[in-house]
């Protein structure tokens, strides 16, 4: 089993003008959220389990991943810290 960890926390205060209320991991780059790009990149290298460390607006992040069936990857979300 190949595993990876993605840090998907933080408020993104310096990116506030482009986030428009979204959590930082869901900021779009060429119409694809950064978190999705990271997951698909890791999947392309044979990673089959990813731990996603979430905090700020964690529910939106989890819901986005579930809506996309976790891209066929075993994702585990770990909420760390306080909002």
mmCIF file of C-alpha atoms in Angstrom:
data_model
loop_
_atom_site.group_PDB
_atom_site.id
_atom_site.type_symbol
_atom_site.label_atom_id
_atom_site.label_comp_id
_atom_site.label_asym_id
_atom_site.label_seq_id
_atom_site.Cartn_x
_atom_site.Cartn_y
_atom_site.Cartn_z
ATOM 1 C CA UNK A 1 0.000 0.000 0.000
ATOM 2 C CA UNK A 2 1.339 3.406 -0.983
ATOM 3 C CA UNK A 3 0.169 6.278 1.200
ATOM 4 C CA UNK A 4 0.447 10.042 1.165
ATOM 5 C CA UNK A 5 -0.596 12.953 3.368
ATOM 6 C CA UNK A 6 -2.104 16.223 2.158
ATOM 7 C CA UNK A 7 -2.265 19.230 4.468
ATOM 8 C CA UNK A 8 -5.580 20.874 3.609
ATOM 9 C CA UNK A 9 -6.072 23.353 6.420
ATOM 10 C CA UNK A 10 -5.751 27.057 6.976
ATOM 11 C CA UNK A 11 -8.079 29.958 6.384
ATOM 12 C CA UNK A 12 -6.252 31.420 3.406
ATOM 13 C CA UNK A 13 -6.411 34.971 4.738
ATOM 14 C CA UNK A 14 -3.870 36.212 2.175
ATOM 15 C CA UNK A 15 -5.976 34.671 -0.624
ATOM 16 C CA UNK A 16 -9.269 36.076 0.638
ATOM 17 C CA UNK A 17 -9.928 38.109 -2.515
ATOM 18 C CA UNK A 18 -9.806 35.056 -4.793
ATOM 19 C CA UNK A 19 -11.261 32.443 -2.432
ATOM 20 C CA UNK A 20 -14.671 34.153 -2.211
ATOM 21 C CA UNK A 21 -15.618 32.210 0.922
ATOM 22 C CA UNK A 22 -14.263 28.819 -0.205
ATOM 23 C CA UNK A 23 -11.754 26.898 1.885
ATOM 24 C CA UNK A 24 -8.185 27.270 0.588
ATOM 25 C CA UNK A 25 -7.853 23.672 -0.736
ATOM 26 C CA UNK A 26 -10.806 24.315 -3.051
ATOM 27 C CA UNK A 27 -9.283 27.369 -4.752
ATOM 28 C CA UNK A 28 -9.436 26.735 -8.485
ATOM 29 C CA UNK A 29 -6.435 26.741 -10.770
ATOM 30 C CA UNK A 30 -7.525 26.574 -14.409
ATOM 31 C CA UNK A 31 -11.024 25.595 -13.197
ATOM 32 C CA UNK A 32 -9.836 22.608 -11.111
ATOM 33 C CA UNK A 33 -9.531 22.876 -7.317
ATOM 34 C CA UNK A 34 -6.000 22.540 -5.928
ATOM 35 C CA UNK A 35 -6.963 19.595 -3.703
ATOM 36 C CA UNK A 36 -8.382 17.696 -6.671
ATOM 37 C CA UNK A 37 -5.163 18.312 -8.625
ATOM 38 C CA UNK A 38 -3.086 16.978 -5.726
ATOM 39 C CA UNK A 39 -5.222 13.849 -5.342
ATOM 40 C CA UNK A 40 -5.162 13.048 -9.065
ATOM 41 C CA UNK A 41 -1.398 13.657 -9.212
ATOM 42 C CA UNK A 42 -0.804 11.203 -6.361
ATOM 43 C CA UNK A 43 -3.203 8.690 -7.908
ATOM 44 C CA UNK A 44 -1.171 8.862 -11.107
ATOM 45 C CA UNK A 45 1.869 7.691 -9.132
ATOM 46 C CA UNK A 46 0.091 4.667 -7.701
ATOM 47 C CA UNK A 47 -0.865 6.141 -4.331
ATOM 48 C CA UNK A 48 -3.964 4.298 -3.130
ATOM 49 C CA UNK A 49 -4.531 5.838 0.327
ATOM 50 C CA UNK A 50 -4.372 9.515 1.205
ATOM 51 C CA UNK A 51 -4.715 11.074 4.634
ATOM 52 C CA UNK A 52 -6.195 14.551 4.247
ATOM 53 C CA UNK A 53 -5.561 16.773 7.254
ATOM 54 C CA UNK A 54 -8.399 19.298 7.392
ATOM 55 C CA UNK A 55 -9.415 22.143 9.646
ATOM 56 C CA UNK A 56 -11.079 25.335 8.373
ATOM 57 C CA UNK A 57 -14.403 24.612 6.618
ATOM 58 C CA UNK A 58 -13.571 20.915 6.743
ATOM 59 C CA UNK A 59 -17.162 19.906 5.965
ATOM 60 C CA UNK A 60 -17.028 21.661 2.567
ATOM 61 C CA UNK A 61 -13.777 19.881 1.732
ATOM 62 C CA UNK A 62 -15.119 16.463 2.721
ATOM 63 C CA UNK A 63 -18.396 17.049 0.869
ATOM 64 C CA UNK A 64 -16.523 18.051 -2.296
ATOM 65 C CA UNK A 65 -14.463 14.866 -2.204
ATOM 66 C CA UNK A 66 -17.476 12.660 -1.520
ATOM 67 C CA UNK A 67 -19.376 14.324 -4.380
ATOM 68 C CA UNK A 68 -16.546 13.165 -6.646
ATOM 69 C CA UNK A 69 -16.478 9.649 -5.152
ATOM 70 C CA UNK A 70 -13.011 10.426 -3.754
ATOM 71 C CA UNK A 71 -11.683 9.932 -7.308
ATOM 72 C CA UNK A 72 -11.477 6.197 -6.608
ATOM 73 C CA UNK A 73 -8.892 6.677 -3.859
ATOM 74 C CA UNK A 74 -9.164 5.646 -0.209
ATOM 75 C CA UNK A 75 -9.318 9.060 1.457
ATOM 76 C CA UNK A 76 -9.252 9.427 5.222
ATOM 77 C CA UNK A 77 -10.000 12.845 6.667
ATOM 78 C CA UNK A 78 -8.451 13.868 9.947
ATOM 79 C CA UNK A 79 -9.730 17.066 11.548
ATOM 80 C CA UNK A 80 -6.863 18.613 13.424
ATOM 81 C CA UNK A 81 -7.031 21.611 15.707
ATOM 82 C CA UNK A 82 -9.688 24.225 16.285
ATOM 83 C CA UNK A 83 -11.416 26.467 13.782
#
